[in-house]
Amino acid sequence: MTDTAPGTASRTPTRRYGTRPTMKDVAARAGVGLKTVSRVVNGEPGVTPDTERRVQEAITALGFRRNDSARILRKGRTASIGLVLEDLADPFYGPLSRAVEEVARAHGALLINGSSAEDPEREQELVLALCARRVDGLVIIPAGHDHRYLAPEMAAGVATVFVDRPAGRVDADAVLSDSFGGSRDAVAHLIAHGHRRIGFLGDLPGIHTAAERLRGYHAAMSEAGLPVHDAWVSLGPTDPERVRAAATAMLNAAEPVTALFAGNNRVTVTVVRVLAERPAPAAPVALVGFDDFELADLLSPGITVIAQDSAQLGRTAADLLFRRLDGAGGEPRRLVLPTRLIPRGSGELPPPTGPTP
């Protein structure tokens, strides 16, 4: 901050934050009528080159920016969409957000995003705030299980697509990864390498993806004719303390698990730390994680994962959203994208003494 010496007038006018120059200000500075400024701003004909130059110079000098509010009311479209994520800091959502933004940009639309922090009330507050700002459509990774609050907005024409998890108690488009199939493949892969005691560490049971991954785990074990003991399954918050305690309990039991399946990338990272800290000569434990993560291929052994394409999730959802905005009708769609197993070494480790009966 620069103070003006006593008795000396500042050479720059006092900035009034929140007060923006208007078309009237531009017209006064350029010495033209308001309609002339409107024509220049909106690229309409009927203005001489000299007059247009004066108006543009006034616009530059004042820092004028067009206010699209009136155009919004006339056209009924804001050329903007909202994206509501679970956690902006989660690496999974970076490619998804970028993909939605690229599709929006290709359609000349602005993307406005925010995070629900896995809080249903915050999700609702954020979604309704975006609707109040007249966004044309919404892409939502839901935190809650009841989206009836959105029904009036959807009925009024706000296109809405849910991603990663379906909507609750309303009919809406959804784009999902195959959490069930991917998890079944992961556990079947461990079984194929000789494991019979396989632990599952997942997210909160009320989350759709966590429930589907648990279902896939049970399906693979059942198809192989293997029992599942309660001590082999742990669902809950993904904070490291909870995951560490659950994994340690499974590994230190009287009949310890010989393999672990981690339900998402945050869980996998904590499990990797737990396994790395085990004292020698502890037997190696096989690991498969759901979701790829940075540096997973550089660890020793590399971490075998079930990869889902978050960018493709975002792109597919945004494409569907803009098709709805362009008038595509029909019943709500539920698109399920495939996952793929990437073997890197950790999921291929055999049990310490061969298959366990």
Tab-separated table of C-alpha atoms in Angstrom:
chain	number	residue	atom	x	y	z
A	1	MET	CA	0.000	0.000	0.000
A	2	THR	CA	1.326	3.478	-0.926
A	3	ASP	CA	0.335	6.434	1.222
A	4	THR	CA	0.011	9.938	-0.204
A	5	ALA	CA	2.114	12.553	1.576
A	6	PRO	CA	0.123	15.130	3.538
A	7	GLY	CA	-1.094	17.967	1.342
A	8	THR	CA	-0.435	16.007	-1.857
A	9	ALA	CA	-3.378	14.847	-3.946
A	10	SER	CA	-3.229	11.324	-5.343
A	11	ARG	CA	-2.706	11.194	-9.091
A	12	THR	CA	-4.899	8.130	-9.477
A	13	PRO	CA	-8.628	8.120	-8.782
A	14	THR	CA	-9.901	6.164	-5.809
A	15	ARG	CA	-10.906	2.662	-6.898
A	16	ARG	CA	-14.453	1.742	-5.917
A	17	TYR	CA	-14.510	-2.025	-5.783
A	18	GLY	CA	-17.726	-3.608	-6.995
A	19	THR	CA	-18.570	-0.614	-9.214
A	20	ARG	CA	-18.113	-1.538	-12.853
A	21	PRO	CA	-18.199	0.801	-15.867
A	22	THR	CA	-21.442	0.670	-17.837
A	23	MET	CA	-22.417	1.263	-21.450
A	24	LYS	CA	-23.513	4.744	-20.392
A	25	ASP	CA	-19.963	5.429	-19.181
A	26	VAL	CA	-18.556	4.208	-22.497
A	27	ALA	CA	-21.042	6.312	-24.479
A	28	ALA	CA	-20.190	9.449	-22.482
A	29	ARG	CA	-16.446	8.968	-22.935
A	30	ALA	CA	-16.732	8.226	-26.667
A	31	GLY	CA	-19.261	11.011	-27.259
A	32	VAL	CA	-21.819	8.717	-28.877
A	33	GLY	CA	-25.272	7.419	-28.120
A	34	LEU	CA	-26.043	4.346	-26.002
A	35	LYS	CA	-27.415	2.462	-29.030
A	36	THR	CA	-24.133	2.985	-30.880
A	37	VAL	CA	-22.191	1.442	-28.005
A	38	SER	CA	-24.618	-1.484	-27.955
A	39	ARG	CA	-24.063	-2.092	-31.648
A	40	VAL	CA	-20.286	-2.102	-31.238
A	41	VAL	CA	-20.371	-4.358	-28.181
A	42	ASN	CA	-22.685	-6.869	-29.869
A	43	GLY	CA	-20.945	-6.757	-33.243
A	44	GLU	CA	-23.942	-5.316	-35.063
A	45	PRO	CA	-23.659	-3.315	-38.334
A	46	GLY	CA	-24.467	0.381	-38.828
A	47	VAL	CA	-21.426	1.983	-37.150
A	48	THR	CA	-18.736	3.855	-39.079
A	49	PRO	CA	-15.106	2.730	-38.639
A	50	ASP	CA	-14.133	6.007	-36.961
A	51	THR	CA	-16.997	5.782	-34.455
A	52	GLU	CA	-16.259	2.125	-33.749
A	53	ARG	CA	-12.622	3.031	-33.075
A	54	ARG	CA	-13.650	5.706	-30.555
A	55	VAL	CA	-15.989	3.322	-28.794
A	56	GLN	CA	-13.334	0.589	-28.612
A	57	GLU	CA	-10.824	3.083	-27.203
A	58	ALA	CA	-13.341	4.072	-24.532
A	59	ILE	CA	-14.008	0.417	-23.723
A	60	THR	CA	-10.283	-0.227	-23.297
A	61	ALA	CA	-9.687	2.912	-21.233
A	62	LEU	CA	-12.573	2.147	-18.850
A	63	GLY	CA	-12.025	-1.604	-18.642
A	64	PHE	CA	-15.628	-2.206	-19.674
A	65	ARG	CA	-16.920	-5.786	-19.894
A	66	ARG	CA	-20.236	-6.707	-21.389
A	67	ASN	CA	-22.935	-7.688	-18.879
A	68	ASP	CA	-24.705	-10.692	-20.327
A	69	SER	CA	-27.680	-10.575	-17.956
A	70	ALA	CA	-30.036	-8.988	-20.471
A	71	ARG	CA	-28.909	-11.363	-23.203
A	72	ILE	CA	-29.528	-14.277	-20.856
A	73	LEU	CA	-33.102	-13.147	-20.289
A	74	ARG	CA	-33.685	-12.740	-24.019
A	75	LYS	CA	-32.162	-16.046	-25.091
A	76	GLY	CA	-33.093	-18.175	-22.095
A	77	ARG	CA	-29.586	-19.706	-22.063
A	78	THR	CA	-26.582	-18.683	-19.987
A	79	ALA	CA	-23.997	-20.722	-21.908
A	80	SER	CA	-22.769	-22.043	-18.574
A	81	ILE	CA	-22.936	-25.382	-16.786
A	82	GLY	CA	-22.195	-26.418	-13.218
A	83	LEU	CA	-19.991	-29.273	-12.046
A	84	VAL	CA	-20.345	-30.524	-8.461
A	85	LEU	CA	-17.525	-32.813	-7.323
A	86	GLU	CA	-16.913	-34.728	-4.130
A	87	ASP	CA	-13.421	-33.332	-3.493
A	88	LEU	CA	-11.501	-30.986	-5.779
A	89	ALA	CA	-8.238	-32.191	-4.207
A	90	ASP	CA	-8.819	-35.851	-5.127
A	91	PRO	CA	-6.614	-36.769	-8.140
A	92	PHE	CA	-9.437	-38.901	-9.548
A	93	TYR	CA	-11.514	-35.810	-10.232
A	94	GLY	CA	-8.822	-33.758	-11.988
A	95	PRO	CA	-9.074	-35.528	-15.382
A	96	LEU	CA	-12.861	-35.749	-15.005
A	97	SER	CA	-13.186	-32.011	-14.428
A	98	ARG	CA	-10.814	-31.207	-17.278
A	99	ALA	CA	-12.796	-33.402	-19.686
A	100	VAL	CA	-16.092	-31.731	-18.745
A	101	GLU	CA	-14.461	-28.333	-19.219
A	102	GLU	CA	-13.147	-29.258	-22.672
A	103	VAL	CA	-16.579	-30.395	-23.841
A	104	ALA	CA	-18.177	-27.260	-22.397
A	105	ARG	CA	-15.623	-25.068	-24.137
A	106	ALA	CA	-16.256	-26.820	-27.459
A	107	HIS	CA	-19.912	-25.822	-27.038
A	108	GLY	CA	-19.031	-22.236	-26.139
A	109	ALA	CA	-20.060	-22.701	-22.517
A	110	LEU	CA	-18.419	-21.700	-19.253
A	111	LEU	CA	-17.863	-24.327	-16.542
A	112	ILE	CA	-18.460	-23.418	-12.887
A	113	ASN	CA	-17.409	-26.057	-10.376
A	114	GLY	CA	-17.452	-26.638	-6.654
A	115	SER	CA	-16.938	-29.344	-4.042
A	116	SER	CA	-19.544	-30.964	-1.821
A	117	ALA	CA	-16.895	-32.442	0.527
A	118	GLU	CA	-19.092	-35.577	0.661
A	119	ASP	CA	-21.721	-33.560	2.571
A	120	PRO	CA	-25.306	-33.959	1.250
A	121	GLU	CA	-26.418	-30.598	2.686
A	122	ARG	CA	-23.479	-28.808	1.108
A	123	GLU	CA	-24.202	-30.571	-2.174
A	124	GLN	CA	-27.804	-29.361	-2.142
A	125	GLU	CA	-26.774	-25.833	-1.213
A	126	LEU	CA	-24.204	-25.708	-4.015
A	127	VAL	CA	-26.498	-27.217	-6.639
A	128	LEU	CA	-29.349	-24.823	-5.848
A	129	ALA	CA	-26.942	-21.876	-5.843
A	130	LEU	CA	-25.840	-22.842	-9.358
A	131	CYS	CA	-29.479	-23.152	-10.425
A	132	ALA	CA	-30.190	-19.694	-8.987
A	133	ARG	CA	-27.442	-18.386	-11.265
A	134	ARG	CA	-29.346	-19.902	-14.168
A	135	VAL	CA	-26.831	-22.484	-15.345
A	136	ASP	CA	-28.169	-24.449	-18.296
A	137	GLY	CA	-27.130	-27.828	-16.984
A	138	LEU	CA	-25.450	-29.725	-14.164
A	139	VAL	CA	-22.951	-32.563	-13.911
A	140	ILE	CA	-23.074	-33.956	-10.373
A	141	ILE	CA	-21.020	-36.500	-8.430
A	142	PRO	CA	-23.619	-36.950	-5.697
A	143	ALA	CA	-22.918	-36.964	-1.988
A	144	GLY	CA	-26.517	-37.540	-0.918
A	145	HIS	CA	-29.104	-40.225	-1.583
A	146	ASP	CA	-32.199	-38.058	-2.026
A	147	HIS	CA	-32.245	-35.655	-4.960
A	148	ARG	CA	-35.918	-34.791	-4.983
A	149	TYR	CA	-34.881	-31.206	-4.248
A	150	LEU	CA	-33.702	-31.086	-7.881
A	151	ALA	CA	-37.009	-32.226	-9.399
A	152	PRO	CA	-38.456	-28.689	-9.831
A	153	GLU	CA	-35.228	-27.474	-11.463
A	154	MET	CA	-35.122	-30.433	-13.829
A	155	ALA	CA	-38.794	-29.925	-14.674
A	156	ALA	CA	-37.986	-26.285	-15.455
A	157	GLY	CA	-35.403	-27.387	-18.006
A	158	VAL	CA	-32.094	-27.703	-16.153
A	159	ALA	CA	-30.409	-30.683	-17.827
A	160	THR	CA	-28.742	-32.903	-15.212
A	161	VAL	CA	-26.341	-35.826	-15.504
A	162	PHE	CA	-25.011	-37.747	-12.498
A	163	VAL	CA	-21.514	-39.214	-12.651
A	164	ASP	CA	-19.779	-42.038	-10.769
A	165	ARG	CA	-22.891	-42.582	-8.645
A	166	PRO	CA	-26.578	-42.529	-9.652
A	167	ALA	CA	-29.156	-40.055	-8.429
A	168	GLY	CA	-31.335	-40.900	-5.470
A	169	ARG	CA	-35.163	-40.863	-5.681
A	170	VAL	CA	-35.327	-39.001	-9.008
A	171	ASP	CA	-35.026	-40.289	-12.566
A	172	ALA	CA	-31.944	-38.781	-14.188
A	173	ASP	CA	-29.157	-39.630	-16.612
A	174	ALA	CA	-26.160	-41.351	-15.025
A	175	VAL	CA	-22.682	-42.267	-16.257
A	176	LEU	CA	-20.943	-44.854	-14.084
A	177	SER	CA	-17.880	-47.067	-14.030
A	178	ASP	CA	-18.391	-50.810	-13.697
A	179	SER	CA	-17.486	-50.963	-10.005
A	180	PHE	CA	-19.081	-54.382	-9.573
A	181	GLY	CA	-17.386	-55.987	-12.567
A	182	GLY	CA	-14.033	-54.388	-11.857
A	183	SER	CA	-14.036	-55.601	-8.260
A	184	ARG	CA	-15.059	-59.096	-9.244
A	185	ASP	CA	-12.163	-59.155	-11.741
A	186	ALA	CA	-9.720	-57.947	-9.068
A	187	VAL	CA	-10.647	-60.634	-6.551
A	188	ALA	CA	-10.823	-63.346	-9.232
A	189	HIS	CA	-7.290	-62.330	-10.237
A	190	LEU	CA	-6.042	-62.857	-6.678
A	191	ILE	CA	-7.852	-66.188	-6.463
A	192	ALA	CA	-6.258	-67.283	-9.750
A	193	HIS	CA	-2.850	-66.662	-8.161
A	194	GLY	CA	-3.597	-69.030	-5.293
A	195	HIS	CA	-5.152	-66.799	-2.622
A	196	ARG	CA	-8.038	-68.007	-0.498
A	197	ARG	CA	-7.986	-65.579	2.430
A	198	ILE	CA	-8.571	-62.192	0.820
A	199	GLY	CA	-9.392	-59.035	2.744
A	200	PHE	CA	-11.461	-56.132	1.442
A	201	LEU	CA	-10.946	-52.537	2.616
A	202	GLY	CA	-13.595	-50.162	1.296
A	203	ASP	CA	-15.184	-46.762	1.628
A	204	LEU	CA	-18.343	-45.875	3.568
A	205	PRO	CA	-21.010	-48.530	2.919
A	206	GLY	CA	-23.663	-45.957	2.042
A	207	ILE	CA	-21.689	-44.804	-1.017
A	208	HIS	CA	-22.890	-46.469	-4.208
A	209	THR	CA	-19.410	-47.303	-5.522
A	210	ALA	CA	-18.334	-48.802	-2.186
A	211	ALA	CA	-21.437	-50.996	-2.079
A	212	GLU	CA	-20.915	-52.154	-5.675
A	213	ARG	CA	-17.252	-52.996	-5.035
A	214	LEU	CA	-18.189	-54.973	-1.951
A	215	ARG	CA	-20.789	-56.818	-4.029
A	216	GLY	CA	-18.131	-57.633	-6.638
A	217	TYR	CA	-15.810	-58.951	-3.925
A	218	HIS	CA	-18.519	-61.250	-2.547
A	219	ALA	CA	-19.456	-62.421	-6.053
A	220	ALA	CA	-15.901	-63.476	-6.897
A	221	MET	CA	-15.451	-65.291	-3.596
A	222	SER	CA	-18.801	-67.051	-3.986
A	223	GLU	CA	-18.093	-68.076	-7.584
A	224	ALA	CA	-14.841	-69.665	-6.384
A	225	GLY	CA	-16.643	-71.466	-3.557
A	226	LEU	CA	-14.716	-69.540	-0.914
A	227	PRO	CA	-16.080	-68.341	2.436
A	228	VAL	CA	-15.936	-64.714	3.560
A	229	HIS	CA	-15.345	-64.064	7.229
A	230	ASP	CA	-16.515	-60.837	8.846
A	231	ALA	CA	-12.956	-60.060	9.942
A	232	TRP	CA	-11.878	-59.952	6.280
A	233	VAL	CA	-14.153	-57.027	5.397
A	234	SER	CA	-13.824	-53.446	6.615
A	235	LEU	CA	-15.846	-50.502	5.342
A	236	GLY	CA	-15.639	-46.944	6.635
A	237	PRO	CA	-14.003	-43.556	6.198
A	238	THR	CA	-10.887	-43.561	4.021
A	239	ASP	CA	-8.765	-41.638	6.510
A	240	PRO	CA	-5.364	-43.307	7.007
A	241	GLU	CA	-5.874	-44.102	10.695
A	242	ARG	CA	-8.998	-46.158	10.096
A	243	VAL	CA	-7.569	-47.975	7.078
A	244	ARG	CA	-4.239	-48.646	8.815
A	245	ALA	CA	-5.976	-50.169	11.846
A	246	ALA	CA	-8.217	-52.371	9.710
A	247	ALA	CA	-5.394	-53.606	7.484
A	248	THR	CA	-3.151	-54.305	10.468
A	249	ALA	CA	-5.896	-56.323	12.161
A	250	MET	CA	-6.369	-58.476	9.054
A	251	LEU	CA	-2.628	-59.072	8.673
A	252	ASN	CA	-2.018	-59.881	12.348
A	253	ALA	CA	-4.976	-62.207	12.898
A	254	ALA	CA	-4.499	-65.823	13.966
A	255	GLU	CA	-5.262	-66.778	10.366
A	256	PRO	CA	-4.107	-63.681	8.506
A	257	VAL	CA	-5.246	-62.758	5.030
A	258	THR	CA	-2.665	-63.382	2.320
A	259	ALA	CA	-4.030	-60.755	-0.062
A	260	LEU	CA	-5.823	-57.429	0.151
A	261	PHE	CA	-8.212	-55.701	-2.210
A	262	ALA	CA	-8.356	-51.928	-1.643
A	263	GLY	CA	-11.590	-50.216	-2.641
A	264	ASN	CA	-10.180	-46.888	-3.931
A	265	ASN	CA	-6.918	-45.039	-4.495
A	266	ARG	CA	-6.815	-43.393	-1.060
A	267	VAL	CA	-7.224	-46.758	0.641
A	268	THR	CA	-4.593	-48.315	-1.624
A	269	VAL	CA	-1.994	-45.679	-0.758
A	270	THR	CA	-2.449	-46.310	2.974
A	271	VAL	CA	-2.237	-50.077	2.474
A	272	VAL	CA	1.010	-49.648	0.513
A	273	ARG	CA	2.445	-47.770	3.503
A	274	VAL	CA	1.295	-50.464	5.930
A	275	LEU	CA	2.881	-53.228	3.845
A	276	ALA	CA	6.123	-51.253	3.457
A	277	GLU	CA	6.409	-50.865	7.239
A	278	ARG	CA	6.001	-54.565	8.050
A	279	PRO	CA	9.073	-55.942	9.820
A	280	ALA	CA	11.237	-58.502	8.037
A	281	PRO	CA	10.925	-61.361	7.423
A	282	ALA	CA	7.150	-60.894	7.076
A	283	ALA	CA	5.687	-62.855	4.184
A	284	PRO	CA	4.754	-60.717	1.171
A	285	VAL	CA	1.086	-59.837	0.865
A	286	ALA	CA	-0.597	-59.544	-2.517
A	287	LEU	CA	-2.462	-56.313	-3.257
A	288	VAL	CA	-4.882	-55.087	-5.899
A	289	GLY	CA	-6.302	-51.569	-5.726
A	290	PHE	CA	-9.370	-50.067	-7.359
A	291	ASP	CA	-8.339	-46.834	-9.186
A	292	ASP	CA	-4.896	-46.185	-10.555
A	293	PHE	CA	-2.725	-43.586	-8.855
A	294	GLU	CA	0.450	-41.659	-9.547
A	295	LEU	CA	3.725	-43.630	-9.209
A	296	ALA	CA	1.883	-46.938	-8.779
A	297	ASP	CA	3.975	-48.376	-11.604
A	298	LEU	CA	7.283	-47.241	-10.074
A	299	LEU	CA	6.917	-48.975	-6.715
A	300	SER	CA	8.555	-52.368	-6.166
A	301	PRO	CA	6.612	-54.378	-6.921
A	302	GLY	CA	4.379	-52.184	-9.046
A	303	ILE	CA	0.802	-51.965	-7.779
A	304	THR	CA	-1.744	-53.996	-9.697
A	305	VAL	CA	-4.909	-51.932	-10.136
A	306	ILE	CA	-8.370	-51.873	-11.581
A	307	ALA	CA	-8.268	-48.693	-13.654
A	308	GLN	CA	-11.267	-46.606	-14.511
A	309	ASP	CA	-11.048	-43.791	-17.024
A	310	SER	CA	-12.176	-40.704	-15.094
A	311	ALA	CA	-11.605	-38.478	-18.127
A	312	GLN	CA	-13.908	-40.685	-20.200
A	313	LEU	CA	-16.489	-40.535	-17.426
A	314	GLY	CA	-16.435	-36.738	-17.555
A	315	ARG	CA	-16.425	-36.581	-21.348
A	316	THR	CA	-19.314	-39.018	-21.684
A	317	ALA	CA	-21.368	-37.181	-19.071
A	318	ALA	CA	-20.738	-33.774	-20.656
A	319	ASP	CA	-21.549	-35.063	-24.142
A	320	LEU	CA	-24.814	-36.496	-22.847
A	321	LEU	CA	-25.594	-33.226	-21.063
A	322	PHE	CA	-25.147	-31.136	-24.214
A	323	ARG	CA	-27.198	-33.598	-26.261
A	324	ARG	CA	-30.021	-33.018	-23.779
A	325	LEU	CA	-29.514	-29.254	-24.041
A	326	ASP	CA	-29.707	-29.550	-27.838
A	327	GLY	CA	-33.109	-31.193	-27.547
A	328	ALA	CA	-32.441	-34.935	-27.312
A	329	GLY	CA	-35.391	-36.560	-25.610
A	330	GLY	CA	-36.130	-40.031	-24.341
A	331	GLU	CA	-36.011	-41.776	-20.998
A	332	PRO	CA	-33.103	-41.147	-18.623
A	333	ARG	CA	-30.051	-43.152	-19.636
A	334	ARG	CA	-27.700	-45.188	-17.449
A	335	LEU	CA	-24.322	-45.682	-19.124
A	336	VAL	CA	-21.798	-48.043	-17.513
A	337	LEU	CA	-18.195	-47.737	-18.701
A	338	PRO	CA	-15.820	-50.710	-18.445
A	339	THR	CA	-12.798	-50.924	-16.175
A	340	ARG	CA	-9.525	-52.748	-16.898
A	341	LEU	CA	-7.079	-54.769	-14.859
A	342	ILE	CA	-3.453	-53.568	-15.030
A	343	PRO	CA	-1.125	-56.276	-13.624
A	344	ARG	CA	2.139	-54.812	-12.303
A	345	GLY	CA	3.396	-57.327	-9.771
A	346	SER	CA	1.695	-56.773	-6.429
A	347	GLY	CA	-1.440	-58.643	-7.454
A	348	GLU	CA	0.534	-61.561	-8.838
A	349	LEU	CA	2.405	-62.481	-5.639
A	350	PRO	CA	1.491	-66.051	-4.536
A	351	PRO	CA	0.513	-66.991	-0.988
A	352	PRO	CA	3.564	-67.584	1.227
A	353	THR	CA	3.233	-71.404	1.265
A	354	GLY	CA	1.110	-71.983	-1.804
A	355	PRO	CA	-2.702	-72.052	-1.958
A	356	THR	CA	-4.347	-72.043	1.425
A	357	PRO	CA	-7.036	-74.724	1.902
